[in-house]
PDB file of C-alpha atoms in Angstrom:
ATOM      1  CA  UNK A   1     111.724 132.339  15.821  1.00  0.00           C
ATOM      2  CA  UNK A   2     112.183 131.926  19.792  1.00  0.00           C
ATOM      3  CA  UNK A   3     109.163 132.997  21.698  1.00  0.00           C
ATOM      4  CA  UNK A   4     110.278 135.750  24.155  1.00  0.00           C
ATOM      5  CA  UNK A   5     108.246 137.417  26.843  1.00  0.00           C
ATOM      6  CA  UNK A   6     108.609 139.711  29.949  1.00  0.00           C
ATOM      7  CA  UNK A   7     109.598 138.346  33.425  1.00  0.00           C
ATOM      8  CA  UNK A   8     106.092 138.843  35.842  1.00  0.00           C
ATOM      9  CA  UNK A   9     106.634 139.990  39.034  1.00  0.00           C
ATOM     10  CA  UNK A  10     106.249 137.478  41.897  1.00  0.00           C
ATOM     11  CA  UNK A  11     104.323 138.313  44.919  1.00  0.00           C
ATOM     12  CA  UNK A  12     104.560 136.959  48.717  1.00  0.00           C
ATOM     13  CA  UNK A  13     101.778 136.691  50.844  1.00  0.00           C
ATOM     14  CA  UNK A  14     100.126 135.008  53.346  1.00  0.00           C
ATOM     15  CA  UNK A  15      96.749 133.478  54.401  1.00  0.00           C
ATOM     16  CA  UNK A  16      95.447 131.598  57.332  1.00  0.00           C
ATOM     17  CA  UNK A  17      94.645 127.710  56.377  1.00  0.00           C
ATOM     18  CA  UNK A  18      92.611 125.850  58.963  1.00  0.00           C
ATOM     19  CA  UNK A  19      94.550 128.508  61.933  1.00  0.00           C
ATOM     20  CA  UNK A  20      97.694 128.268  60.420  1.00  0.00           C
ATOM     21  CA  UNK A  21      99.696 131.069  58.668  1.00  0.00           C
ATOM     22  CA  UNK A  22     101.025 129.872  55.375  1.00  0.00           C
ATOM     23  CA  UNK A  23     103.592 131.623  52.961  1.00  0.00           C
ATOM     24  CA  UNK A  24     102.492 131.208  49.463  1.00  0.00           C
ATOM     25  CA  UNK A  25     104.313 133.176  46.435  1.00  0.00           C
ATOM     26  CA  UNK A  26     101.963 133.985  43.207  1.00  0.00           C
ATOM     27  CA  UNK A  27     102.452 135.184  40.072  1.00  0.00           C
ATOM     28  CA  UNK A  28     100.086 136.106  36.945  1.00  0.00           C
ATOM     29  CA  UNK A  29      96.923 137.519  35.928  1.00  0.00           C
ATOM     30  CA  UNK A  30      94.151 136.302  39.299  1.00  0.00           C
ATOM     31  CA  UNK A  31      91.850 135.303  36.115  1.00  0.00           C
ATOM     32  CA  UNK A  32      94.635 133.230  34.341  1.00  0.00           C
ATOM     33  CA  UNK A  33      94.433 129.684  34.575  1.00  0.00           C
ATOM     34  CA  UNK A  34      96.139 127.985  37.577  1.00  0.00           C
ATOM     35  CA  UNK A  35      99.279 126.062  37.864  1.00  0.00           C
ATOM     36  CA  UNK A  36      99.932 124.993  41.357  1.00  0.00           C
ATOM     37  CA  UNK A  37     103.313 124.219  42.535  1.00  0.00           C
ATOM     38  CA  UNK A  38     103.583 122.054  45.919  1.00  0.00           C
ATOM     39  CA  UNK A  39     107.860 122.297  46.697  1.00  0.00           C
ATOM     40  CA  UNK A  40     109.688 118.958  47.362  1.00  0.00           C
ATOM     41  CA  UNK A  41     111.766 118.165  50.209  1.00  0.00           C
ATOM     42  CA  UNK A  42     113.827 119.801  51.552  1.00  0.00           C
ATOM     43  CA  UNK A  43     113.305 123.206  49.610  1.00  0.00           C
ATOM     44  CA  UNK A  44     110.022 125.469  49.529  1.00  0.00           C
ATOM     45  CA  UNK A  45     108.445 127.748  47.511  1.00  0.00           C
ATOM     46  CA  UNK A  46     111.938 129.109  46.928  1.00  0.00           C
ATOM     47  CA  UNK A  47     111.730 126.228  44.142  1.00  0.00           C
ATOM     48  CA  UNK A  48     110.020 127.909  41.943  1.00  0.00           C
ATOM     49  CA  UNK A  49     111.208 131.560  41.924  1.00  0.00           C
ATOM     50  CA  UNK A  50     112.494 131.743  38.804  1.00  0.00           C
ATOM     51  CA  UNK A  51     109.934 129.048  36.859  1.00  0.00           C
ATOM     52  CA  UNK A  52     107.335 131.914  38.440  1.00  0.00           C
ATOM     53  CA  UNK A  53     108.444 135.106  36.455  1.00  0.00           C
ATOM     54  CA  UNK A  54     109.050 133.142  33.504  1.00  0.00           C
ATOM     55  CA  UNK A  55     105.593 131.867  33.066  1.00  0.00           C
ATOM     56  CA  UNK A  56     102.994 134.240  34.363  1.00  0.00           C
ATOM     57  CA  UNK A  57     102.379 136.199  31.550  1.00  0.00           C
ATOM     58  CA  UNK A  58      99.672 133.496  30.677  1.00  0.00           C
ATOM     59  CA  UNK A  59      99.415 131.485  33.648  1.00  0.00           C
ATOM     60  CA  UNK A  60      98.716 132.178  37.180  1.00  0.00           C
ATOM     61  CA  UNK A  61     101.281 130.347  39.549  1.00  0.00           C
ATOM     62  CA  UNK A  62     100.672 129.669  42.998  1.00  0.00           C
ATOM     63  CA  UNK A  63     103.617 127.823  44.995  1.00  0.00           C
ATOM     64  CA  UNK A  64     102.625 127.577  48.869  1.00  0.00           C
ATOM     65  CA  UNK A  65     105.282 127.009  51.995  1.00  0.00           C
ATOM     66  CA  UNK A  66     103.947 123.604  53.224  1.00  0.00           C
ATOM     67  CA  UNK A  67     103.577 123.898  57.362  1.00  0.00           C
ATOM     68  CA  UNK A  68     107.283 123.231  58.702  1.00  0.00           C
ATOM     69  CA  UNK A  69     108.511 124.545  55.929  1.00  0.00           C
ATOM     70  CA  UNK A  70     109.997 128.100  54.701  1.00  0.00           C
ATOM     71  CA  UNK A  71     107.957 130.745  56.256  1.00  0.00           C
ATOM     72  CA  UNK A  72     104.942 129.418  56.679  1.00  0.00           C
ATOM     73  CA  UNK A  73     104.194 128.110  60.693  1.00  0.00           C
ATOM     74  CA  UNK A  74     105.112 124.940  62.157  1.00  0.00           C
ATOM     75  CA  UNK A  75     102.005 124.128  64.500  1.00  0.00           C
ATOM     76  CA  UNK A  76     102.457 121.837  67.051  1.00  0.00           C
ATOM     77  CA  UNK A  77     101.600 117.452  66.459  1.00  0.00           C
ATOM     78  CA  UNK A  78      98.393 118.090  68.003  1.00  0.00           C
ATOM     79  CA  UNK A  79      97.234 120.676  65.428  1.00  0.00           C
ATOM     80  CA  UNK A  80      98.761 118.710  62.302  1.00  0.00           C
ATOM     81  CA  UNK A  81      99.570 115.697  61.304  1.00  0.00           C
ATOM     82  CA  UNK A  82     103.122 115.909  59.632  1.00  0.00           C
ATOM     83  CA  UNK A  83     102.567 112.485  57.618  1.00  0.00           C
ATOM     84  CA  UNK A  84     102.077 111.904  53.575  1.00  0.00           C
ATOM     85  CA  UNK A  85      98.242 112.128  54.815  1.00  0.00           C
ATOM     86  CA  UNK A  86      98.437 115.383  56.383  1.00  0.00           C
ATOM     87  CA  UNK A  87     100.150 117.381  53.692  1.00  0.00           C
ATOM     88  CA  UNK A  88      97.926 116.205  50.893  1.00  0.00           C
ATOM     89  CA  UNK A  89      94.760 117.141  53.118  1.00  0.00           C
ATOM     90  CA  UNK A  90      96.772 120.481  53.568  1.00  0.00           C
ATOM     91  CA  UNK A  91      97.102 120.681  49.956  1.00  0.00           C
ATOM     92  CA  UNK A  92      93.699 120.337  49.485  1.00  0.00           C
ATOM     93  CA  UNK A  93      92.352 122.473  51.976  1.00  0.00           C
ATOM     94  CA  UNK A  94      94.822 125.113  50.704  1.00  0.00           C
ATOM     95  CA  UNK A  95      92.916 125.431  47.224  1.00  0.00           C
ATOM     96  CA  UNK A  96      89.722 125.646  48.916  1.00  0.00           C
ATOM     97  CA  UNK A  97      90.762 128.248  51.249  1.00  0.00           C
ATOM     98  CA  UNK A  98      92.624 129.698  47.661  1.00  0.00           C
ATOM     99  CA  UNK A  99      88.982 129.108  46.349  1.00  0.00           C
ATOM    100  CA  UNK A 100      90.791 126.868  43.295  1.00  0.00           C
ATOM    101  CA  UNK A 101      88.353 125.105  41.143  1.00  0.00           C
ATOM    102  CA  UNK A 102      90.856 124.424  38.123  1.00  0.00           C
ATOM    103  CA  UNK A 103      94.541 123.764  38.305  1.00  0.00           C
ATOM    104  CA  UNK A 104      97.439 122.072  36.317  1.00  0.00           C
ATOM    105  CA  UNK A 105      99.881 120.555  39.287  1.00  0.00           C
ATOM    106  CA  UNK A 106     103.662 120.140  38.677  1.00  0.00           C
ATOM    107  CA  UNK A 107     104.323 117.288  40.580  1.00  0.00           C
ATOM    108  CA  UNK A 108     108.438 116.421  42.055  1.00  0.00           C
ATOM    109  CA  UNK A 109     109.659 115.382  45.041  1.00  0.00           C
ATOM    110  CA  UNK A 110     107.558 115.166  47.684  1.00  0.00           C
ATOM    111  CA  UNK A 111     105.019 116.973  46.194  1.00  0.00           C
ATOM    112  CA  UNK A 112     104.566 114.525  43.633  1.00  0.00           C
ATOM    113  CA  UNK A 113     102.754 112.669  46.418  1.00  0.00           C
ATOM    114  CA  UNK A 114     100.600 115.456  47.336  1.00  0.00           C
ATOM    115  CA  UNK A 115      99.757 116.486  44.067  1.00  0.00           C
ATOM    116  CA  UNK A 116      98.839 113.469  42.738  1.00  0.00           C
ATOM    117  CA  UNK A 117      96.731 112.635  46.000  1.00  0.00           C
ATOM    118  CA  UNK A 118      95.073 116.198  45.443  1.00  0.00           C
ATOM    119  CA  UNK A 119      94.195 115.197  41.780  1.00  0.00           C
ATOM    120  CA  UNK A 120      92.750 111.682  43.039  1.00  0.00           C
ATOM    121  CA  UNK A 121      90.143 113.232  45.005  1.00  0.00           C
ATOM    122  CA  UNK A 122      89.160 115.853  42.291  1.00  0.00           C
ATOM    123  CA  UNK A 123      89.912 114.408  39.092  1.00  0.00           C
ATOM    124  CA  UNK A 124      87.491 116.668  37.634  1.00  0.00           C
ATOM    125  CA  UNK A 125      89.638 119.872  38.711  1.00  0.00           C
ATOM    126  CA  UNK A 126      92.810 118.793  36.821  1.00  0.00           C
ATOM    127  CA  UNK A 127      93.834 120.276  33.406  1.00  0.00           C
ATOM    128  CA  UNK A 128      96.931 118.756  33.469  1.00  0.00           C
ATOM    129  CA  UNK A 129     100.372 117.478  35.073  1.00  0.00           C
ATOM    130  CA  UNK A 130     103.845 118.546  34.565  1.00  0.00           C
ATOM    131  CA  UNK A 131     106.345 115.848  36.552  1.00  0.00           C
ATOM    132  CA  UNK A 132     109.778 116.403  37.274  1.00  0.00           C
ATOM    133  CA  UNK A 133     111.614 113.538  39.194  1.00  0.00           C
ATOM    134  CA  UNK A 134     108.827 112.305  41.369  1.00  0.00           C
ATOM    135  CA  UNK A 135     108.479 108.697  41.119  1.00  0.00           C
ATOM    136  CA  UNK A 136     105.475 105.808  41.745  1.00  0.00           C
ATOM    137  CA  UNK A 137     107.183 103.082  40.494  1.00  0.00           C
ATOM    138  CA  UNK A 138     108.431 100.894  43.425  1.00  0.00           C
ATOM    139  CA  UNK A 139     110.512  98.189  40.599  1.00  0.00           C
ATOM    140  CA  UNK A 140     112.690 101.465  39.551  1.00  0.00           C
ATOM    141  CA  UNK A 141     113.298 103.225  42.629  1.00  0.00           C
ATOM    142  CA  UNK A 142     116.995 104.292  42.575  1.00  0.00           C
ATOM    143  CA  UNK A 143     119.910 103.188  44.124  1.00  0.00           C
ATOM    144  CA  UNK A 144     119.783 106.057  46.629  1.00  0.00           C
ATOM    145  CA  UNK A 145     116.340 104.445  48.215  1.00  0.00           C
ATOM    146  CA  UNK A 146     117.982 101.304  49.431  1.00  0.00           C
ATOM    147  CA  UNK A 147     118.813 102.653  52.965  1.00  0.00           C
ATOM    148  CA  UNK A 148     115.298 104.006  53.406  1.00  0.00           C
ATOM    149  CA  UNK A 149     114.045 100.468  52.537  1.00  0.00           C
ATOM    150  CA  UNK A 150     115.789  98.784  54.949  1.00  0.00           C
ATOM    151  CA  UNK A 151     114.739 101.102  57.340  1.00  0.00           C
ATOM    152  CA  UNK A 152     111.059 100.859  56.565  1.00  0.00           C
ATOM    153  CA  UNK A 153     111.209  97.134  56.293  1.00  0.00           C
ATOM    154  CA  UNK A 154     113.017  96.700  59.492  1.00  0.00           C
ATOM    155  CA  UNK A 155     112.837 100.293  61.912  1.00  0.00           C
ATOM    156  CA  UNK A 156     115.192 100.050  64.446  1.00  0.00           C
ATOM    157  CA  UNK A 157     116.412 102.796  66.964  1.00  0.00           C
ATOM    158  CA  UNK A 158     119.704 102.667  65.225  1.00  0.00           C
ATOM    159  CA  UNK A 159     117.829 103.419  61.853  1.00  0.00           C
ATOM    160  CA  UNK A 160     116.029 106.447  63.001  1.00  0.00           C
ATOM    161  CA  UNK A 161     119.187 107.875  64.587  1.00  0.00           C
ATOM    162  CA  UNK A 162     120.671 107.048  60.291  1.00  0.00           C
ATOM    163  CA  UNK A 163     117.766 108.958  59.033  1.00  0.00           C
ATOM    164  CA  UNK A 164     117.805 111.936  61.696  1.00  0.00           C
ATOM    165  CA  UNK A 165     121.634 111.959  60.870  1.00  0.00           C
ATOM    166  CA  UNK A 166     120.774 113.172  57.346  1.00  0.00           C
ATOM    167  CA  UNK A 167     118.484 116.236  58.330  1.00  0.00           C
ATOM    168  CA  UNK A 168     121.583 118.447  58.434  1.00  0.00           C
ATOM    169  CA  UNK A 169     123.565 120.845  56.140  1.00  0.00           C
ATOM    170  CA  UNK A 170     125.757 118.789  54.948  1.00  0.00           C
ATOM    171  CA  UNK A 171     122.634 116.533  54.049  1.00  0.00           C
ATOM    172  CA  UNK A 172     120.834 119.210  52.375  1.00  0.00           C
ATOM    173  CA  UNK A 173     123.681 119.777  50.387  1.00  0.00           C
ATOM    174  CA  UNK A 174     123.901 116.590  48.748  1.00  0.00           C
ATOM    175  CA  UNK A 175     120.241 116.383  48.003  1.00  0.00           C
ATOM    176  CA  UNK A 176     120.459 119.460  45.881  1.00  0.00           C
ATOM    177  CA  UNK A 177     123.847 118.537  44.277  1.00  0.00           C
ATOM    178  CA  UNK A 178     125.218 115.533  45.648  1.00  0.00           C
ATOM    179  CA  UNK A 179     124.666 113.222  42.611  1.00  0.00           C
ATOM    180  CA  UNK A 180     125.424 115.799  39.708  1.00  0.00           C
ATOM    181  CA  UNK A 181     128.244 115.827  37.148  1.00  0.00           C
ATOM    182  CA  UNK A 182     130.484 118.732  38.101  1.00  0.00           C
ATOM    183  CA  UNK A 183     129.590 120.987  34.804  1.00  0.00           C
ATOM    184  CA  UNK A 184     125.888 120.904  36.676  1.00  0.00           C
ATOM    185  CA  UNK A 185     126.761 120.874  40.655  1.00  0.00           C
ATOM    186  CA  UNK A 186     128.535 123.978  39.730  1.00  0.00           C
ATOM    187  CA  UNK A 187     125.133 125.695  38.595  1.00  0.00           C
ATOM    188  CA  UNK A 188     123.368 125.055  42.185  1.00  0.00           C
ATOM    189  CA  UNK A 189     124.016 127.795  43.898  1.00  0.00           C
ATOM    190  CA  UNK A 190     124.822 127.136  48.008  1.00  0.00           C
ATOM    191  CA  UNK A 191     122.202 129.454  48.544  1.00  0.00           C
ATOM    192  CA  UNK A 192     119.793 126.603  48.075  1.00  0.00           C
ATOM    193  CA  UNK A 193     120.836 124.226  51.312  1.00  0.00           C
ATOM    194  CA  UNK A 194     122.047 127.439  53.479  1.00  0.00           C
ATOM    195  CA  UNK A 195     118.782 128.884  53.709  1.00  0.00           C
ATOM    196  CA  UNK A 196     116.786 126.204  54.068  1.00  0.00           C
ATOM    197  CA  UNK A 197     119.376 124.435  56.519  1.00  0.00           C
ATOM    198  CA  UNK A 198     118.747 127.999  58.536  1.00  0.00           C
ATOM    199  CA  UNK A 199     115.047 127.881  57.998  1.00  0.00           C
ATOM    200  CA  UNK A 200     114.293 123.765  58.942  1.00  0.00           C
ATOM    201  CA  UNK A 201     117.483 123.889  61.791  1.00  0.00           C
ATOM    202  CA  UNK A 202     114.976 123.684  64.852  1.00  0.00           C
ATOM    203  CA  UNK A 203     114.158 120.887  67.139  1.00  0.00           C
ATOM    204  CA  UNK A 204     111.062 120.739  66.191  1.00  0.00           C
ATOM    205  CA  UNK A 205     111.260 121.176  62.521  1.00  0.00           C
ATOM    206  CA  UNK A 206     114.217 118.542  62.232  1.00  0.00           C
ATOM    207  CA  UNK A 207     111.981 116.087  64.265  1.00  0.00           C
ATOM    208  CA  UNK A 208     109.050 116.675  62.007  1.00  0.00           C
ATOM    209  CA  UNK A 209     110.742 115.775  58.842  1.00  0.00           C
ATOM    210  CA  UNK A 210     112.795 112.399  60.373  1.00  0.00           C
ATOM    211  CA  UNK A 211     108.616 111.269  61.189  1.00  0.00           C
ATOM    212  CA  UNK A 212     108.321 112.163  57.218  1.00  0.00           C
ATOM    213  CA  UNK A 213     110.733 109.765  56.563  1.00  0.00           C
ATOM    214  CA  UNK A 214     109.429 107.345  58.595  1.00  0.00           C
ATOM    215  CA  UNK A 215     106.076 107.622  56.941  1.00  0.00           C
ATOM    216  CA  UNK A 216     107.833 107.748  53.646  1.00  0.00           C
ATOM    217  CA  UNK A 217     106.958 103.878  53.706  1.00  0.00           C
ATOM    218  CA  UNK A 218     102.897 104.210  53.141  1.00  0.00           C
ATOM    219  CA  UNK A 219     103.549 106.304  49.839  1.00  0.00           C
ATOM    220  CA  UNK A 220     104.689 102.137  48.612  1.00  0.00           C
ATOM    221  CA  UNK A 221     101.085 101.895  49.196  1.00  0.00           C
ATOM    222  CA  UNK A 222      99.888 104.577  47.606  1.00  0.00           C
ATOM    223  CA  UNK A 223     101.750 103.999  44.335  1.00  0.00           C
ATOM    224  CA  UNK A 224      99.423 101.214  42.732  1.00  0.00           C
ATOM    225  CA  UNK A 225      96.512 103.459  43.640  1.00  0.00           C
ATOM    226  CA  UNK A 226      97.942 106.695  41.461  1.00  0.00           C
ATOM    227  CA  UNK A 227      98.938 104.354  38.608  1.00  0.00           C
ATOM    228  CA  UNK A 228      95.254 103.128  38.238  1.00  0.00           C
ATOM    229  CA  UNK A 229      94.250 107.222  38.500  1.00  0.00           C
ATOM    230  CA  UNK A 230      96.727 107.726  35.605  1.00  0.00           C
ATOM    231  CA  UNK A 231      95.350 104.685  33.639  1.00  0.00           C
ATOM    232  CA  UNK A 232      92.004 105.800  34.439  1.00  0.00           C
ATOM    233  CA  UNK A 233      91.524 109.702  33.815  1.00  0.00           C
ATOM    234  CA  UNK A 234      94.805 110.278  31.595  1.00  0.00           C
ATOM    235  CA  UNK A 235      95.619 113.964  32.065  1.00  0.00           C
ATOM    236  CA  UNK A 236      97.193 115.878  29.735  1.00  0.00           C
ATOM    237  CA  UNK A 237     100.803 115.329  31.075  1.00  0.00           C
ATOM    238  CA  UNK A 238     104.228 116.380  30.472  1.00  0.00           C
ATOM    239  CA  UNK A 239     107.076 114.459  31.661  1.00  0.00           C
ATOM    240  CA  UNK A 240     110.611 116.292  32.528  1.00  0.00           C
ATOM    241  CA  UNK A 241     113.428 114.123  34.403  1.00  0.00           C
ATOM    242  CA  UNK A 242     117.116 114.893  35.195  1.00  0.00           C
ATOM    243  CA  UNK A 243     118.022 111.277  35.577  1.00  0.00           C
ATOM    244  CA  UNK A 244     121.301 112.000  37.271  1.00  0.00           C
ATOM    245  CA  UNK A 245     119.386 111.051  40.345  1.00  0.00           C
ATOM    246  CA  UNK A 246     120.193 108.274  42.508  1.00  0.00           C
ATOM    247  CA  UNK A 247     116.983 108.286  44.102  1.00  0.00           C
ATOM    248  CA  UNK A 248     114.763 108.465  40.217  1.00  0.00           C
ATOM    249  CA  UNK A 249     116.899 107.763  37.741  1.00  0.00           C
ATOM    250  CA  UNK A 250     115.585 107.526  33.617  1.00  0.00           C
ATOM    251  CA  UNK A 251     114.080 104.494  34.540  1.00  0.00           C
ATOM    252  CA  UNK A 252     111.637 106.180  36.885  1.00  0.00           C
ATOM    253  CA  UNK A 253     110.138 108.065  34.343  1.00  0.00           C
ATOM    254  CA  UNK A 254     109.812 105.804  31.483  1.00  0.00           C
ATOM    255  CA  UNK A 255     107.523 103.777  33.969  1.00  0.00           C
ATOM    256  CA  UNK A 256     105.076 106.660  33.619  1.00  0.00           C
ATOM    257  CA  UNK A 257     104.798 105.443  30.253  1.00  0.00           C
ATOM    258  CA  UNK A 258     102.897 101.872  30.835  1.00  0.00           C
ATOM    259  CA  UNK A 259     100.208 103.941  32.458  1.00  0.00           C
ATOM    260  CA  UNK A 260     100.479 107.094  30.472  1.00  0.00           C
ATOM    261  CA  UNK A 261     101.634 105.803  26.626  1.00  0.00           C
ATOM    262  CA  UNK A 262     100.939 109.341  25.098  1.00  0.00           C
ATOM    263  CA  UNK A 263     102.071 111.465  27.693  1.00  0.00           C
ATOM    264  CA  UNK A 264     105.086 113.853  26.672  1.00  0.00           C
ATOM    265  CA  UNK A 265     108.823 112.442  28.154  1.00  0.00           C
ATOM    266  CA  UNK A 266     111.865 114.723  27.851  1.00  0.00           C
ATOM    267  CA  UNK A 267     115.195 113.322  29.636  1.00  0.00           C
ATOM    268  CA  UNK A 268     117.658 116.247  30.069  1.00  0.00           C
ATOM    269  CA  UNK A 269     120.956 116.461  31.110  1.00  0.00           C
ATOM    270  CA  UNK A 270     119.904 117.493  34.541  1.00  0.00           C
ATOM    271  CA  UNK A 271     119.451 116.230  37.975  1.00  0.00           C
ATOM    272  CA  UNK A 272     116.804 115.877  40.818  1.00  0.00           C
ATOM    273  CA  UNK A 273     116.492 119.723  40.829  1.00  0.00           C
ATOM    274  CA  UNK A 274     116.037 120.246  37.046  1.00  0.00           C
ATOM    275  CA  UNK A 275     114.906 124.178  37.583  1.00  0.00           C
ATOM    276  CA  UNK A 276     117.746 125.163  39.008  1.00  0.00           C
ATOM    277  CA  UNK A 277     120.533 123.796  36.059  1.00  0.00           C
ATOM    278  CA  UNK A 278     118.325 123.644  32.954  1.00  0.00           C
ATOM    279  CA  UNK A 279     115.262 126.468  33.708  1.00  0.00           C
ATOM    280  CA  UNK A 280     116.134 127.697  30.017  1.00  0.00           C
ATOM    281  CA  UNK A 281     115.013 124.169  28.384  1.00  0.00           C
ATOM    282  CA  UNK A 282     112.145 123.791  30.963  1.00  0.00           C
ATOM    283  CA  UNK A 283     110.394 126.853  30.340  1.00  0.00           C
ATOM    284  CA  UNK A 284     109.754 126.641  26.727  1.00  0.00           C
ATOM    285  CA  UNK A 285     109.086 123.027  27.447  1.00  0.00           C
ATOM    286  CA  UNK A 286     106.675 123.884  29.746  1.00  0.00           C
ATOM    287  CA  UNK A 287     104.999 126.965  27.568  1.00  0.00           C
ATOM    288  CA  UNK A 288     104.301 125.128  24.785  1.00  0.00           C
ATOM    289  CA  UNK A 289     102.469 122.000  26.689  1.00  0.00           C
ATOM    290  CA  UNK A 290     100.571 123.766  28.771  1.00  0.00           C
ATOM    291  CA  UNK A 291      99.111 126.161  26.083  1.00  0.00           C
ATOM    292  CA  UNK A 292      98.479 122.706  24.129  1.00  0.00           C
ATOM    293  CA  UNK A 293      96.688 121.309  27.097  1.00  0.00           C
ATOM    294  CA  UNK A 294      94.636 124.593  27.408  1.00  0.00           C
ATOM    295  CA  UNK A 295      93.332 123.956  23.933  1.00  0.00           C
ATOM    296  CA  UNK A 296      92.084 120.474  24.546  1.00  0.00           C
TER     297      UNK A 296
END
């Protein structure tokens, strides 16, 4: 018999992380164990609206607005650095402010990078890691990366005006359903790059995220460093991919497999944004690994 269970609300707050005001939605019992959820690029907490509701019955989900992002603040340069470094100190000093001792971390995107940097300085605090599409495997980056390492291998003025070029709508659309077969494009909802096109569409935002892609090129270095964590501390770990991706395609996450030979893979028909065209396989998926994990 199919598990059912009510949706949980989701609440939006806010709370003040080293001065600045960050958005954060939550859902579940405050004395539930933790599942944090850092958003990828270029969405938010929006992400994880409906993975929220579906899981905090037994968990308690935390998703944050990274700064520049949604509706949290966008300090100025001086204040913050807006570099690979900056948001996983953020993320860190966003569970202490949270006071966060334990947490499982789903890890895509972006946020695979913070996450993962988060777990590296507090091994001790992870219970486990569900990744979707975020890869650390330089030999099967996709297709979709080549541009990017040109530009990081040779930066030229040209080059940043290519990756600043990008940071529009029309951009934002094809990240969230630019490489999907048309039975799954037609599940993403426009919603997705309209309001975060009208939330990141300021000079200062869109200037912040083409120095992110500039500083995309350290994560390379990073990479070696969160295999040897994986080899090292092996978390309980689930592994979800959509690999219609051109940037992580299946051969991104059967790398996580040299470092992690037991961990859990499950390649769906999906895409880099799994939760919004296959939330119905994810969430049992999801359930049933992390109430495993709880056990061990």
């Amino acid at each position: 018999m199919t598990e059912t269970t009510a949706l949980v609300p989701v609440v939006h707050r806010t709370i003040d992380v080293d001065g600045i005001e960050i958005f954060y939605r939550e859902a579940g019992p405050a004395d539930a164990p933790v599942f944090l959820l850092p958003h990828g690029y270029p969405c938010s907490s929006y992400e994880f609206r409906n993975l929220m509701p579906a899981l905090g019955d037994r968990w308690r989900l935390i998703a944050p607005d990274l700064p520049g992002f949604g509706y949290s603040g966008t300090p100025d340069r001086a204040a913050f650095s807006y570099t690979f470094d900056g948001y996983a100190g953020f993320l860190e000093r966003f569970t202490h402010v949270m006071e966060l001792s334990r947490y499982a971390v789903y890890l895509h995107d972006y946020g695979s990078q913070f996450g993962l940097r988060l777990a590296m300085r507090a091994p001790h605090r992870v219970t486990a890691l569900v990744i979707q599409n975020g890869d650390i495997y330089e030999d099967e980056l996709g297709p979709k990366y080549a541009w990017l390492k040109e530009f990081w291998a040779h930066p030229t003025p040209e080059g940043r005006a290519k990756l600043a070029a990008n940071v529009t709508e029309e951009g934002f659309r094809d990240e969230f359903a630019g490489d999907l077969p048309a039975h799954l494009a037609a599940r993403v909802s426009p919603d997705l790059w309209k309001l975060h096109w009208a939330l990141m569409d300021t000079p200062q935002r869109r200037e912040n995220v083409v120095g992110l892609f500039e500083d995309q090129a350290t994560t390379l270095e990073w990479f070696p460093k969160e295999q040897a964590y994986l080899r090292e501390h092996r978390p309980p770990t689930l592994i979800l991919w959509g690999p219609h991706d051109g940037y992580m395609p299946e051969g991104s996450a059967r790398a996580y497999l040299r470092d992690l030979p037991d961990a859990e893979l499950h390649l769906l028909d999906a895409g880099h944004w799994a939760l919004e065209t296959n939330l119905g396989e994810v969430v049992p998926l999801i359930r049933d690994f992390l109430g495993r994990a709880s056990r061990t």
